[in-house]
PDB file of C-alpha atoms and ligand atoms in Angstrom:
ATOM      1  CA  MET G 240      -3.127 -37.749   6.567  1.00 88.00           C
ATOM      2  CA  HIS G 241      -6.649 -36.463   6.069  1.00 93.00           C
ATOM      3  CA  ALA G 242      -7.565 -34.088   3.290  1.00 93.00           C
ATOM      4  CA  MET G 243     -10.397 -32.436   1.410  1.00 93.00           C
ATOM      5  CA  VAL G 244      -9.860 -33.648  -2.140  1.00 92.00           C
ATOM      6  CA  MET G 245     -11.557 -32.340  -5.241  1.00 88.00           C
ATOM      7  CA  ASN G 246     -12.126 -35.349  -7.473  1.00 78.00           C
ATOM      8  CA  LYS G 247     -13.376 -33.835 -10.667  1.00 68.00           C
ATOM      9  CA  ILE G 248     -13.946 -30.404 -12.139  1.00 62.00           C
ATOM     10  CA  GLY G 249     -17.004 -28.913 -10.567  1.00 62.00           C
ATOM     11  CA  GLY G 250     -17.241 -31.744  -8.051  1.00 72.00           C
ATOM     12  CA  PRO G 251     -17.559 -31.278  -4.313  1.00 79.00           C
ATOM     13  CA  LEU G 252     -14.648 -31.527  -1.943  1.00 89.00           C
ATOM     14  CA  LEU G 253     -14.570 -34.970  -0.385  1.00 90.00           C
ATOM     15  CA  TRP G 254     -13.159 -35.786   3.022  1.00 90.00           C
ATOM     16  CA  THR G 255     -10.732 -38.685   2.660  1.00 90.00           C
ATOM     17  CA  GLU G 256      -7.812 -40.388   4.304  1.00 91.00           C
ATOM     18  CA  LEU G 257      -4.586 -40.380   2.276  1.00 89.00           C
ATOM     19  CA  PRO G 258      -1.448 -42.480   2.682  1.00 85.00           C
ATOM     20  CA  ASP G 259       1.356 -40.579   4.405  1.00 85.00           C
ATOM     21  CA  ARG G 260       4.264 -39.810   2.130  1.00 90.00           C
ATOM     22  CA  GLN G 261       7.829 -38.990   3.103  1.00 95.00           C
ATOM     23  CA  PRO G 262       9.340 -35.842   1.582  1.00 97.00           C
ATOM     24  CA  GLY G 263      11.647 -36.471  -1.384  1.00 97.00           C
ATOM     25  CA  PRO G 264      14.912 -34.663  -2.185  1.00 98.00           C
ATOM     26  CA  GLY G 265      14.518 -30.904  -1.726  1.00 98.00           C
ATOM     27  CA  GLU G 266      11.114 -31.309  -0.087  1.00 98.00           C
ATOM     28  CA  ILE G 267       9.696 -30.835   3.397  1.00 98.00           C
ATOM     29  CA  ARG G 268       6.547 -32.169   5.014  1.00 97.00           C
ATOM     30  CA  LEU G 269       4.469 -29.841   7.151  1.00 97.00           C
ATOM     31  CA  LYS G 270       1.976 -30.614   9.826  1.00 97.00           C
ATOM     32  CA  ILE G 271      -0.637 -28.009   8.905  1.00 98.00           C
ATOM     33  CA  ARG G 272      -1.847 -25.611  11.604  1.00 98.00           C
ATOM     34  CA  ALA G 273      -4.049 -23.365   9.458  1.00 98.00           C
ATOM     35  CA  CYS G 274      -4.883 -22.815   5.808  1.00 98.00           C
ATOM     36  CA  GLY G 275      -6.653 -19.765   4.420  1.00 98.00           C
ATOM     37  CA  VAL G 276      -9.510 -20.024   1.926  1.00 98.00           C
ATOM     38  CA  CYS G 277      -9.048 -17.883  -1.168  1.00 97.00           C
ATOM     39  CA  ARG G 278     -11.322 -16.960  -4.066  1.00 95.00           C
ATOM     40  CA  THR G 279      -8.872 -18.851  -6.296  1.00 95.00           C
ATOM     41  CA  ASP G 280      -9.963 -22.038  -4.501  1.00 96.00           C
ATOM     42  CA  LEU G 281     -13.458 -21.342  -5.835  1.00 94.00           C
ATOM     43  CA  HIS G 282     -12.057 -20.897  -9.353  1.00 93.00           C
ATOM     44  CA  VAL G 283     -10.260 -24.261  -8.968  1.00 93.00           C
ATOM     45  CA  LEU G 284     -13.426 -25.912  -7.685  1.00 91.00           C
ATOM     46  CA  ASP G 285     -15.493 -24.408 -10.507  1.00 90.00           C
ATOM     47  CA  GLY G 286     -13.024 -25.547 -13.190  1.00 88.00           C
ATOM     48  CA  GLU G 287     -12.409 -21.969 -14.339  1.00 91.00           C
ATOM     49  CA  LEU G 288      -8.611 -22.279 -14.613  1.00 92.00           C
ATOM     50  CA  PRO G 289      -6.759 -24.060 -17.449  1.00 92.00           C
ATOM     51  CA  ASP G 290      -4.667 -27.224 -17.047  1.00 89.00           C
ATOM     52  CA  GLU G 291      -5.883 -28.009 -13.565  1.00 86.00           C
ATOM     53  CA  ARG G 292      -4.620 -31.244 -12.045  1.00 89.00           C
ATOM     54  CA  VAL G 293      -7.357 -33.515 -10.691  1.00 89.00           C
ATOM     55  CA  PRO G 294      -7.769 -34.985  -8.211  1.00 91.00           C
ATOM     56  CA  ILE G 295      -6.263 -32.098  -6.269  1.00 94.00           C
ATOM     57  CA  ILE G 296      -6.166 -30.928  -2.663  1.00 96.00           C
ATOM     58  CA  PRO G 297      -6.883 -27.155  -2.819  1.00 97.00           C
ATOM     59  CA  GLY G 298      -5.465 -24.509  -0.472  1.00 98.00           C
ATOM     60  CA  HIS G 299      -2.472 -22.208  -0.880  1.00 98.00           C
ATOM     61  CA  GLU G 300      -2.322 -20.102   2.290  1.00 98.00           C
ATOM     62  CA  ILE G 301      -0.661 -22.710   4.476  1.00 98.00           C
ATOM     63  CA  VAL G 302       0.857 -22.209   7.920  1.00 98.00           C
ATOM     64  CA  GLY G 303       2.469 -25.293   9.389  1.00 98.00           C
ATOM     65  CA  ARG G 304       5.365 -26.794  11.293  1.00 98.00           C
ATOM     66  CA  VAL G 305       8.073 -28.811   9.560  1.00 98.00           C
ATOM     67  CA  ASP G 306       7.759 -32.435  10.653  1.00 96.00           C
ATOM     68  CA  ALA G 307       9.940 -34.232   8.090  1.00 97.00           C
ATOM     69  CA  ILE G 308      12.793 -33.082   5.871  1.00 98.00           C
ATOM     70  CA  GLY G 309      13.994 -34.622   2.601  1.00 98.00           C
ATOM     71  CA  SER G 310      17.598 -34.985   1.539  1.00 98.00           C
ATOM     72  CA  GLY G 311      19.477 -31.866   0.488  1.00 97.00           C
ATOM     73  CA  VAL G 312      17.421 -29.452   2.617  1.00 97.00           C
ATOM     74  CA  ASP G 313      19.602 -27.568   5.077  1.00 95.00           C
ATOM     75  CA  SER G 314      17.750 -24.249   5.321  1.00 94.00           C
ATOM     76  CA  LEU G 315      14.872 -25.477   7.532  1.00 97.00           C
ATOM     77  CA  GLN G 316      14.606 -27.438  10.760  1.00 97.00           C
ATOM     78  CA  ILE G 317      12.148 -29.866  12.289  1.00 98.00           C
ATOM     79  CA  GLY G 318       9.555 -27.931  14.309  1.00 98.00           C
ATOM     80  CA  GLN G 319      10.128 -24.643  12.492  1.00 98.00           C
ATOM     81  CA  ARG G 320       7.003 -22.686  11.501  1.00 98.00           C
ATOM     82  CA  VAL G 321       6.780 -21.895   7.800  1.00 98.00           C
ATOM     83  CA  GLY G 322       4.254 -20.596   5.294  1.00 98.00           C
ATOM     84  CA  VAL G 323       3.600 -22.154   1.897  1.00 98.00           C
ATOM     85  CA  PRO G 324       2.149 -19.840  -0.755  1.00 98.00           C
ATOM     86  CA  TRP G 325       0.562 -20.204  -4.202  1.00 98.00           C
ATOM     87  CA  LEU G 326       3.905 -20.333  -6.022  1.00 98.00           C
ATOM     88  CA  GLY G 327       4.950 -23.907  -5.298  1.00 98.00           C
ATOM     89  CA  HIS G 328       7.850 -24.439  -7.689  1.00 98.00           C
ATOM     90  CA  THR G 329       9.593 -22.804 -10.652  1.00 98.00           C
ATOM     91  CA  CYS G 330      11.940 -24.266 -13.255  1.00 98.00           C
ATOM     92  CA  GLY G 331      14.787 -21.834 -12.598  1.00 97.00           C
ATOM     93  CA  VAL G 332      16.010 -21.875 -16.197  1.00 98.00           C
ATOM     94  CA  CYS G 333      13.311 -20.397 -18.467  1.00 98.00           C
ATOM     95  CA  PRO G 334      13.712 -16.797 -19.736  1.00 98.00           C
ATOM     96  CA  TYR G 335      11.301 -15.509 -17.063  1.00 98.00           C
ATOM     97  CA  CYS G 336      13.111 -17.230 -14.207  1.00 98.00           C
ATOM     98  CA  ALA G 337      16.398 -15.938 -15.640  1.00 97.00           C
ATOM     99  CA  GLU G 338      15.231 -12.326 -15.526  1.00 97.00           C
ATOM    100  CA  GLN G 339      13.808 -12.397 -11.964  1.00 95.00           C
ATOM    101  CA  ARG G 340      10.225 -12.744 -13.160  1.00 97.00           C
ATOM    102  CA  GLU G 341       9.659 -16.225 -11.787  1.00 98.00           C
ATOM    103  CA  ASN G 342       5.986 -15.384 -11.255  1.00 98.00           C
ATOM    104  CA  LEU G 343       5.709 -15.872 -15.038  1.00 98.00           C
ATOM    105  CA  CYS G 344       7.757 -19.117 -15.158  1.00 98.00           C
ATOM    106  CA  ASP G 345       7.062 -21.342 -18.169  1.00 98.00           C
ATOM    107  CA  ARG G 346       6.985 -24.542 -16.084  1.00 98.00           C
ATOM    108  CA  PRO G 347       5.684 -23.629 -12.628  1.00 98.00           C
ATOM    109  CA  LEU G 348       3.754 -25.608 -10.043  1.00 98.00           C
ATOM    110  CA  PHE G 349       1.049 -23.890  -8.028  1.00 98.00           C
ATOM    111  CA  THR G 350       0.020 -25.023  -4.574  1.00 98.00           C
ATOM    112  CA  GLY G 351      -3.559 -26.260  -4.440  1.00 97.00           C
ATOM    113  CA  TYR G 352      -3.907 -26.137  -8.237  1.00 96.00           C
ATOM    114  CA  THR G 353      -1.187 -28.218  -9.892  1.00 97.00           C
ATOM    115  CA  ARG G 354       0.378 -29.621  -6.719  1.00 96.00           C
ATOM    116  CA  ASP G 355      -1.474 -30.685  -3.586  1.00 96.00           C
ATOM    117  CA  GLY G 356      -2.255 -27.909  -1.147  1.00 97.00           C
ATOM    118  CA  GLY G 357      -3.351 -27.198   2.369  1.00 98.00           C
ATOM    119  CA  PHE G 358      -6.948 -28.353   2.835  1.00 97.00           C
ATOM    120  CA  ALA G 359      -5.352 -31.250   4.703  1.00 97.00           C
ATOM    121  CA  THR G 360      -3.633 -32.245   7.917  1.00 97.00           C
ATOM    122  CA  ALA G 361      -0.213 -32.398   6.198  1.00 97.00           C
ATOM    123  CA  VAL G 362       1.411 -31.254   2.960  1.00 97.00           C
ATOM    124  CA  ILE G 363       4.633 -31.896   1.069  1.00 97.00           C
ATOM    125  CA  ALA G 364       6.245 -28.675  -0.195  1.00 98.00           C
ATOM    126  CA  ASP G 365       9.344 -27.651  -2.125  1.00 98.00           C
ATOM    127  CA  ALA G 366      11.637 -26.345   0.619  1.00 98.00           C
ATOM    128  CA  HIS G 367      12.788 -23.452  -1.587  1.00 97.00           C
ATOM    129  CA  PHE G 368       9.221 -22.145  -1.765  1.00 98.00           C
ATOM    130  CA  ALA G 369       8.445 -22.138   1.955  1.00 98.00           C
ATOM    131  CA  PHE G 370       8.837 -18.937   3.973  1.00 98.00           C
ATOM    132  CA  PRO G 371      10.080 -19.065   7.585  1.00 97.00           C
ATOM    133  CA  LEU G 372       7.410 -17.265   9.657  1.00 97.00           C
ATOM    134  CA  GLY G 373       9.080 -16.970  13.056  1.00 94.00           C
ATOM    135  CA  ASP G 374       7.047 -17.477  16.209  1.00 93.00           C
ATOM    136  CA  GLU G 375       5.262 -14.108  16.470  1.00 94.00           C
ATOM    137  CA  GLY G 376       1.552 -14.138  15.703  1.00 95.00           C
ATOM    138  CA  GLU G 377      -1.212 -16.736  15.648  1.00 98.00           C
ATOM    139  CA  ASP G 378      -1.303 -19.382  12.926  1.00 98.00           C
ATOM    140  CA  ILE G 379      -4.858 -18.433  11.952  1.00 98.00           C
ATOM    141  CA  ALA G 380      -4.041 -14.729  11.747  1.00 98.00           C
ATOM    142  CA  LEU G 381      -0.990 -15.325   9.543  1.00 98.00           C
ATOM    143  CA  ALA G 382      -2.617 -17.664   7.008  1.00 98.00           C
ATOM    144  CA  PRO G 383      -4.372 -14.952   4.944  1.00 98.00           C
ATOM    145  CA  LEU G 384      -1.056 -13.150   4.495  1.00 98.00           C
ATOM    146  CA  LEU G 385       0.185 -16.045   2.338  1.00 98.00           C
ATOM    147  CA  CYS G 386      -2.004 -15.146  -0.651  1.00 97.00           C
ATOM    148  CA  ALA G 387      -4.426 -12.325   0.058  1.00 97.00           C
ATOM    149  CA  GLY G 388      -1.480 -10.469   1.569  1.00 97.00           C
ATOM    150  CA  LEU G 389       1.197 -11.488  -0.938  1.00 97.00           C
ATOM    151  CA  ILE G 390      -0.744 -11.055  -4.170  1.00 96.00           C
ATOM    152  CA  GLY G 391      -2.302  -7.929  -2.718  1.00 97.00           C
ATOM    153  CA  TRP G 392       1.175  -6.609  -1.972  1.00 98.00           C
ATOM    154  CA  ARG G 393       2.398  -7.301  -5.504  1.00 98.00           C
ATOM    155  CA  SER G 394      -0.704  -5.509  -6.821  1.00 98.00           C
ATOM    156  CA  LEU G 395      -0.069  -2.535  -4.554  1.00 98.00           C
ATOM    157  CA  VAL G 396       3.530  -2.273  -5.788  1.00 98.00           C
ATOM    158  CA  MET G 397       2.221  -2.442  -9.371  1.00 98.00           C
ATOM    159  CA  ALA G 398      -0.144   0.435  -8.577  1.00 98.00           C
ATOM    160  CA  GLY G 399       2.927   2.649  -8.176  1.00 97.00           C
ATOM    161  CA  GLY G 400       3.061   5.703  -5.938  1.00 97.00           C
ATOM    162  CA  ALA G 401      -0.665   6.455  -6.135  1.00 98.00           C
ATOM    163  CA  GLN G 402      -1.810   8.709  -3.290  1.00 98.00           C
ATOM    164  CA  ARG G 403      -5.501   8.222  -3.969  1.00 98.00           C
ATOM    165  CA  LEU G 404      -5.952   4.466  -4.269  1.00 98.00           C
ATOM    166  CA  GLY G 405      -9.196   2.699  -5.129  1.00 98.00           C
ATOM    167  CA  LEU G 406      -9.829  -0.918  -4.029  1.00 98.00           C
ATOM    168  CA  TYR G 407     -12.611  -2.715  -5.898  1.00 98.00           C
ATOM    169  CA  GLY G 408     -13.942  -5.688  -3.930  1.00 97.00           C
ATOM    170  CA  PHE G 409     -13.353  -5.409  -0.185  1.00 97.00           C
ATOM    171  CA  GLY G 410     -12.600  -9.011   0.781  1.00 96.00           C
ATOM    172  CA  ALA G 411      -9.563 -10.802   2.184  1.00 97.00           C
ATOM    173  CA  ALA G 412      -6.938  -9.083   0.027  1.00 97.00           C
ATOM    174  CA  ALA G 413      -8.342  -5.559   0.232  1.00 98.00           C
ATOM    175  CA  HIS G 414      -8.742  -5.686   4.015  1.00 97.00           C
ATOM    176  CA  ILE G 415      -5.007  -6.392   4.312  1.00 98.00           C
ATOM    177  CA  ILE G 416      -3.861  -4.013   1.596  1.00 98.00           C
ATOM    178  CA  ALA G 417      -5.980  -1.158   2.967  1.00 98.00           C
ATOM    179  CA  GLN G 418      -3.899  -1.406   6.159  1.00 98.00           C
ATOM    180  CA  VAL G 419      -0.637  -1.378   4.205  1.00 98.00           C
ATOM    181  CA  ALA G 420      -1.784   1.582   2.095  1.00 98.00           C
ATOM    182  CA  ARG G 421      -2.817   3.569   5.182  1.00 98.00           C
ATOM    183  CA  TRP G 422       0.549   2.820   6.797  1.00 98.00           C
ATOM    184  CA  GLN G 423       2.139   4.225   3.629  1.00 98.00           C
ATOM    185  CA  ASP G 424       0.018   7.362   4.051  1.00 98.00           C
ATOM    186  CA  ARG G 425      -2.140   6.786   1.013  1.00 98.00           C
ATOM    187  CA  LYS G 426      -5.843   7.613   0.861  1.00 98.00           C
ATOM    188  CA  VAL G 427      -7.981   4.513   0.380  1.00 98.00           C
ATOM    189  CA  TYR G 428     -11.316   4.497  -1.471  1.00 98.00           C
ATOM    190  CA  ALA G 429     -13.225   1.221  -1.071  1.00 98.00           C
ATOM    191  CA  PHE G 430     -15.737  -0.021  -3.648  1.00 98.00           C
ATOM    192  CA  THR G 431     -18.038  -2.889  -2.710  1.00 98.00           C
ATOM    193  CA  LYS G 432     -20.983  -4.730  -4.186  1.00 95.00           C
ATOM    194  CA  PRO G 433     -23.890  -2.272  -4.451  1.00 92.00           C
ATOM    195  CA  ASP G 434     -25.455  -1.812  -1.029  1.00 88.00           C
ATOM    196  CA  ASP G 435     -22.998  -4.064   0.835  1.00 95.00           C
ATOM    197  CA  LEU G 436     -23.110  -1.754   3.821  1.00 96.00           C
ATOM    198  CA  ALA G 437     -21.335  -4.244   6.098  1.00 96.00           C
ATOM    199  CA  ALA G 438     -18.281  -4.292   3.801  1.00 96.00           C
ATOM    200  CA  GLN G 439     -18.371  -0.491   3.511  1.00 98.00           C
ATOM    201  CA  THR G 440     -18.436  -0.111   7.281  1.00 97.00           C
ATOM    202  CA  PHE G 441     -15.594  -2.624   7.572  1.00 97.00           C
ATOM    203  CA  ALA G 442     -13.558  -0.622   5.031  1.00 98.00           C
ATOM    204  CA  ARG G 443     -14.073   2.611   6.956  1.00 98.00           C
ATOM    205  CA  GLU G 444     -12.998   0.868  10.183  1.00 97.00           C
ATOM    206  CA  LEU G 445      -9.758  -0.030   8.410  1.00 97.00           C
ATOM    207  CA  GLY G 446      -9.089   3.568   7.452  1.00 97.00           C
ATOM    208  CA  ALA G 447     -10.777   4.043   4.069  1.00 98.00           C
ATOM    209  CA  ILE G 448     -11.671   7.735   3.727  1.00 98.00           C
ATOM    210  CA  TRP G 449     -14.539   6.853   1.412  1.00 98.00           C
ATOM    211  CA  ALA G 450     -16.531   3.653   0.883  1.00 98.00           C
ATOM    212  CA  GLY G 451     -19.343   3.147  -1.585  1.00 98.00           C
ATOM    213  CA  SER G 452     -20.805   0.950  -4.281  1.00 98.00           C
ATOM    214  CA  SER G 453     -18.703  -0.088  -7.263  1.00 97.00           C
ATOM    215  CA  ASP G 454     -21.116   1.652  -9.630  1.00 96.00           C
ATOM    216  CA  GLN G 455     -20.567   4.974  -7.855  1.00 97.00           C
ATOM    217  CA  ALA G 456     -17.936   7.518  -8.889  1.00 97.00           C
ATOM    218  CA  PRO G 457     -15.401   8.357  -6.176  1.00 98.00           C
ATOM    219  CA  PRO G 458     -15.631  11.888  -4.719  1.00 98.00           C
ATOM    220  CA  GLU G 459     -12.362  12.785  -6.459  1.00 98.00           C
ATOM    221  CA  PRO G 460     -10.434  11.119  -9.311  1.00 98.00           C
ATOM    222  CA  LEU G 461      -8.151   8.285  -8.246  1.00 98.00           C
ATOM    223  CA  ASP G 462      -4.447   7.962  -9.053  1.00 98.00           C
ATOM    224  CA  ALA G 463      -4.749   4.186  -9.310  1.00 98.00           C
ATOM    225  CA  ALA G 464      -7.207   1.390  -8.640  1.00 98.00           C
ATOM    226  CA  ILE G 465      -6.770  -2.302  -7.847  1.00 98.00           C
ATOM    227  CA  ILE G 466      -9.563  -4.691  -8.812  1.00 98.00           C
ATOM    228  CA  PHE G 467      -9.739  -7.677  -6.465  1.00 98.00           C
ATOM    229  CA  ALA G 468     -13.259  -8.832  -7.359  1.00 97.00           C
ATOM    230  CA  PRO G 469     -13.453 -11.306 -10.299  1.00 96.00           C
ATOM    231  CA  LEU G 470     -15.850  -9.112 -12.284  1.00 97.00           C
ATOM    232  CA  GLY G 471     -14.801  -7.865 -15.705  1.00 98.00           C
ATOM    233  CA  ALA G 472     -17.553  -5.244 -15.558  1.00 98.00           C
ATOM    234  CA  LEU G 473     -15.468  -3.409 -12.954  1.00 98.00           C
ATOM    235  CA  VAL G 474     -12.699  -2.665 -15.472  1.00 98.00           C
ATOM    236  CA  PRO G 475     -14.524   0.100 -17.394  1.00 98.00           C
ATOM    237  CA  LEU G 476     -15.814   1.522 -14.085  1.00 98.00           C
ATOM    238  CA  ALA G 477     -12.320   1.652 -12.601  1.00 98.00           C
ATOM    239  CA  LEU G 478     -10.863   3.209 -15.763  1.00 98.00           C
ATOM    240  CA  LYS G 479     -13.487   5.955 -15.497  1.00 98.00           C
ATOM    241  CA  ALA G 480     -12.598   6.497 -11.851  1.00 98.00           C
ATOM    242  CA  VAL G 481      -8.860   7.128 -12.437  1.00 98.00           C
ATOM    243  CA  ARG G 482      -7.378  10.438 -13.542  1.00 98.00           C
ATOM    244  CA  LYS G 483      -5.347  11.099 -16.691  1.00 98.00           C
ATOM    245  CA  GLY G 484      -2.233   8.900 -16.590  1.00 98.00           C
ATOM    246  CA  GLY G 485      -3.848   6.746 -13.893  1.00 98.00           C
ATOM    247  CA  ARG G 486      -3.465   2.999 -13.636  1.00 98.00           C
ATOM    248  CA  VAL G 487      -5.873   0.108 -13.119  1.00 98.00           C
ATOM    249  CA  VAL G 488      -4.419  -3.173 -11.812  1.00 98.00           C
ATOM    250  CA  CYS G 489      -6.395  -6.418 -12.144  1.00 98.00           C
ATOM    251  CA  ALA G 490      -5.240  -8.596  -9.249  1.00 98.00           C
ATOM    252  CA  GLY G 491      -7.259 -11.766  -9.761  1.00 94.00           C
ATOM    253  CA  ILE G 492      -6.306 -14.975 -11.536  1.00 94.00           C
ATOM    254  CA  HIS G 493      -9.709 -15.143 -13.226  1.00 95.00           C
ATOM    255  CA  MET G 494     -12.304 -12.580 -14.230  1.00 96.00           C
ATOM    256  CA  SER G 495     -15.586 -12.675 -16.088  1.00 97.00           C
ATOM    257  CA  ASP G 496     -15.380 -11.121 -19.563  1.00 98.00           C
ATOM    258  CA  ILE G 497     -14.696  -7.403 -19.736  1.00 98.00           C
ATOM    259  CA  PRO G 498     -17.546  -5.567 -21.482  1.00 98.00           C
ATOM    260  CA  SER G 499     -16.612  -3.281 -24.354  1.00 98.00           C
ATOM    261  CA  PHE G 500     -15.986   0.332 -23.402  1.00 97.00           C
ATOM    262  CA  PRO G 501     -15.270   3.547 -25.308  1.00 98.00           C
ATOM    263  CA  TYR G 502     -11.642   4.249 -26.107  1.00 98.00           C
ATOM    264  CA  ALA G 503     -12.057   7.571 -24.318  1.00 97.00           C
ATOM    265  CA  SER G 504     -11.982   5.642 -21.020  1.00 97.00           C
ATOM    266  CA  LEU G 505      -8.426   4.471 -21.759  1.00 98.00           C
ATOM    267  CA  TRP G 506      -7.272   7.573 -23.631  1.00 98.00           C
ATOM    268  CA  GLU G 507      -5.009  10.120 -21.930  1.00 98.00           C
ATOM    269  CA  GLU G 508      -2.409   7.521 -21.015  1.00 98.00           C
ATOM    270  CA  ARG G 509      -4.469   5.530 -18.578  1.00 98.00           C
ATOM    271  CA  GLU G 510      -2.958   2.077 -18.082  1.00 98.00           C
ATOM    272  CA  LEU G 511      -4.601  -1.290 -17.581  1.00 98.00           C
ATOM    273  CA  LEU G 512      -2.539  -4.275 -16.423  1.00 98.00           C
ATOM    274  CA  SER G 513      -2.821  -7.594 -14.627  1.00 98.00           C
ATOM    275  CA  VAL G 514      -0.837  -9.172 -11.818  1.00 98.00           C
ATOM    276  CA  ALA G 515       0.050 -12.848 -12.066  1.00 97.00           C
ATOM    277  CA  ASN G 516       1.192 -14.968  -9.112  1.00 96.00           C
ATOM    278  CA  LEU G 517       4.109 -13.835  -6.953  1.00 96.00           C
ATOM    279  CA  THR G 518       7.861 -14.087  -6.778  1.00 97.00           C
ATOM    280  CA  ARG G 519       9.664 -15.345  -3.708  1.00 97.00           C
ATOM    281  CA  GLN G 520      11.121 -11.855  -3.332  1.00 97.00           C
ATOM    282  CA  ASP G 521       7.552 -10.466  -3.055  1.00 97.00           C
ATOM    283  CA  GLY G 522       7.014 -12.887  -0.193  1.00 97.00           C
ATOM    284  CA  LEU G 523      10.218 -11.987   1.602  1.00 97.00           C
ATOM    285  CA  ASP G 524       9.530  -8.249   1.200  1.00 97.00           C
ATOM    286  CA  PHE G 525       5.944  -8.432   2.410  1.00 98.00           C
ATOM    287  CA  LEU G 526       6.446 -10.868   5.287  1.00 97.00           C
ATOM    288  CA  ALA G 527       9.283  -8.691   6.607  1.00 96.00           C
ATOM    289  CA  LEU G 528       7.069  -5.618   6.440  1.00 97.00           C
ATOM    290  CA  ALA G 529       3.857  -7.113   7.855  1.00 96.00           C
ATOM    291  CA  PRO G 530       4.915  -7.136  11.543  1.00 94.00           C
ATOM    292  CA  LYS G 531       6.204  -3.534  11.278  1.00 96.00           C
ATOM    293  CA  ILE G 532       2.851  -2.410   9.908  1.00 97.00           C
ATOM    294  CA  GLY G 533       1.029  -4.357  12.597  1.00 96.00           C
ATOM    295  CA  ILE G 534      -1.464  -5.831  10.158  1.00 97.00           C
ATOM    296  CA  VAL G 535      -4.494  -7.259  11.937  1.00 96.00           C
ATOM    297  CA  THR G 536      -6.367  -9.830   9.863  1.00 97.00           C
ATOM    298  CA  ARG G 537     -10.095 -10.411  10.379  1.00 97.00           C
ATOM    299  CA  THR G 538     -10.642 -14.168  10.191  1.00 98.00           C
ATOM    300  CA  THR G 539     -13.491 -16.637  10.488  1.00 98.00           C
ATOM    301  CA  SER G 540     -12.209 -20.125  11.274  1.00 98.00           C
ATOM    302  CA  TYR G 541     -13.753 -23.457  10.308  1.00 98.00           C
ATOM    303  CA  PRO G 542     -12.731 -27.032  11.134  1.00 97.00           C
ATOM    304  CA  LEU G 543     -11.012 -28.615   8.121  1.00 96.00           C
ATOM    305  CA  ALA G 544     -13.914 -31.026   7.623  1.00 94.00           C
ATOM    306  CA  GLN G 545     -16.147 -27.989   6.969  1.00 96.00           C
ATOM    307  CA  ALA G 546     -14.147 -26.750   3.975  1.00 96.00           C
ATOM    308  CA  ASN G 547     -17.256 -26.902   1.795  1.00 95.00           C
ATOM    309  CA  GLU G 548     -19.142 -24.635   4.214  1.00 96.00           C
ATOM    310  CA  ALA G 549     -16.236 -22.169   4.262  1.00 97.00           C
ATOM    311  CA  LEU G 550     -16.182 -22.067   0.456  1.00 96.00           C
ATOM    312  CA  ALA G 551     -19.957 -21.616   0.285  1.00 96.00           C
ATOM    313  CA  ASP G 552     -19.782 -18.761   2.801  1.00 97.00           C
ATOM    314  CA  LEU G 553     -17.003 -17.120   0.767  1.00 97.00           C
ATOM    315  CA  ARG G 554     -19.052 -17.437  -2.407  1.00 95.00           C
ATOM    316  CA  ALA G 555     -22.078 -15.884  -0.703  1.00 95.00           C
ATOM    317  CA  GLY G 556     -20.080 -13.135   1.017  1.00 93.00           C
ATOM    318  CA  ARG G 557     -21.234 -14.250   4.469  1.00 95.00           C
ATOM    319  CA  PHE G 558     -18.211 -12.951   6.394  1.00 95.00           C
ATOM    320  CA  GLU G 559     -15.824  -9.972   6.352  1.00 94.00           C
ATOM    321  CA  GLY G 560     -12.104 -10.580   5.900  1.00 95.00           C
ATOM    322  CA  ALA G 561     -10.834 -14.132   5.386  1.00 97.00           C
ATOM    323  CA  ALA G 562     -11.907 -17.705   6.136  1.00 98.00           C
ATOM    324  CA  VAL G 563      -9.303 -20.053   7.596  1.00 98.00           C
ATOM    325  CA  LEU G 564      -9.455 -23.847   7.917  1.00 98.00           C
ATOM    326  CA  VAL G 565      -8.016 -25.453  11.028  1.00 98.00           C
ATOM    327  CA  PRO G 566      -7.186 -29.202  10.972  1.00 96.00           C
TER     328      PRO G 566
HETATM  329 ZN1  LIG M 190      10.936 -20.882 -15.138  1.00 51.05          ZN
HETATM  330 ZN1  LIG M 191      -5.129 -17.070  -3.344  1.00 51.05          ZN
END
C-alpha cells in the first residue's frame, strides 16, 4: 500500500510505502479508485483542527472497491463499489447518537483526520460507515459527492425552504449544491472572491441567476445564505444580505475569526448557525437523490503522487469545481 502521509502538523505530505493490513472485525479494506481533495484537508495539513492524529493519511471523499472483508460484515461483498465519507465511526451510545444526531457524537472518528483516509492506494474503513455506490457513474465524478456533496446537502437542508439562496464561496461544495438548489426550483445567488470572474461565470453556467463579489449586496434580499468559504468576515456580510427572519448557515469545519458587527445585523430574528459533519442518513438521502438530479461534477484529476500539487492548486484557487486524486 502506498500513501501520502502527513508526518507532523504543518509538514508536507510524504509519499511512502505502508505495510498492508487485513481488515479487523466490522471492517472492510478498499482498493481506492479515486479520492476527492477537500478544503478540510488543507485545515488538517495546516494544523487548524483540534486533536488531530499524526501521522495521518488525509482524504475523506473515497471511492473504491471492496477487496477484503473482516469478520462480522455481511452487508458488503468483495468487488462492490462503495464510498467512504468524513464520518468514519460513531460510538452509538452517547446522548447524540441516541437522539439521531450522530454527526455530533462524543467519541467519533473522522476519515483522514483521526483515522487514516484516502490519499492512498488502499484504506481500511468501518463497514457501517461505507455507502454502496452502485455501478452508475465514473469514480472520479462521484468522489466529490462524498463530502462537498454530503456536507453541502446537510447545509442546504439546514437553510430551510429558502427560495432566494445565497452561496458564499463557489468551490467544490457550492458547484454541487447550486445544481441541487436549481433542481428544487430555488434561485441561486453566487458570491465569490472579489473579481473572481472565472468562478462567477462558472456559477452562472450552473444556473445562478446572479453572481458577484462577496462584498457586493445581492440585487434583492436573500431568504437564506450558506457560507462555504472559511472566512469569518463573510458572516456579517451574509447577515446583511438576508431578509428579516432569514438564516445564515456556516458550512465549514474551520473559519477565521468573525469580526464584530452591529446587533442590528442579527436583529429582526435573523439566525446564524453552523453545520457539523454528517449523519449516515444524510448520506443515504443525498446519494439516492444525486442520480435523479443528474448532478454533473467538474473535476480536475491528479495522480496520487501529486497530492501536494492538488492541495496547492486548491489553496490558490487554480481550478473550478473539485480536485480528485487517482492512485
Ligand atoms: Zn456517539
Ligand atoms: Zn470535506
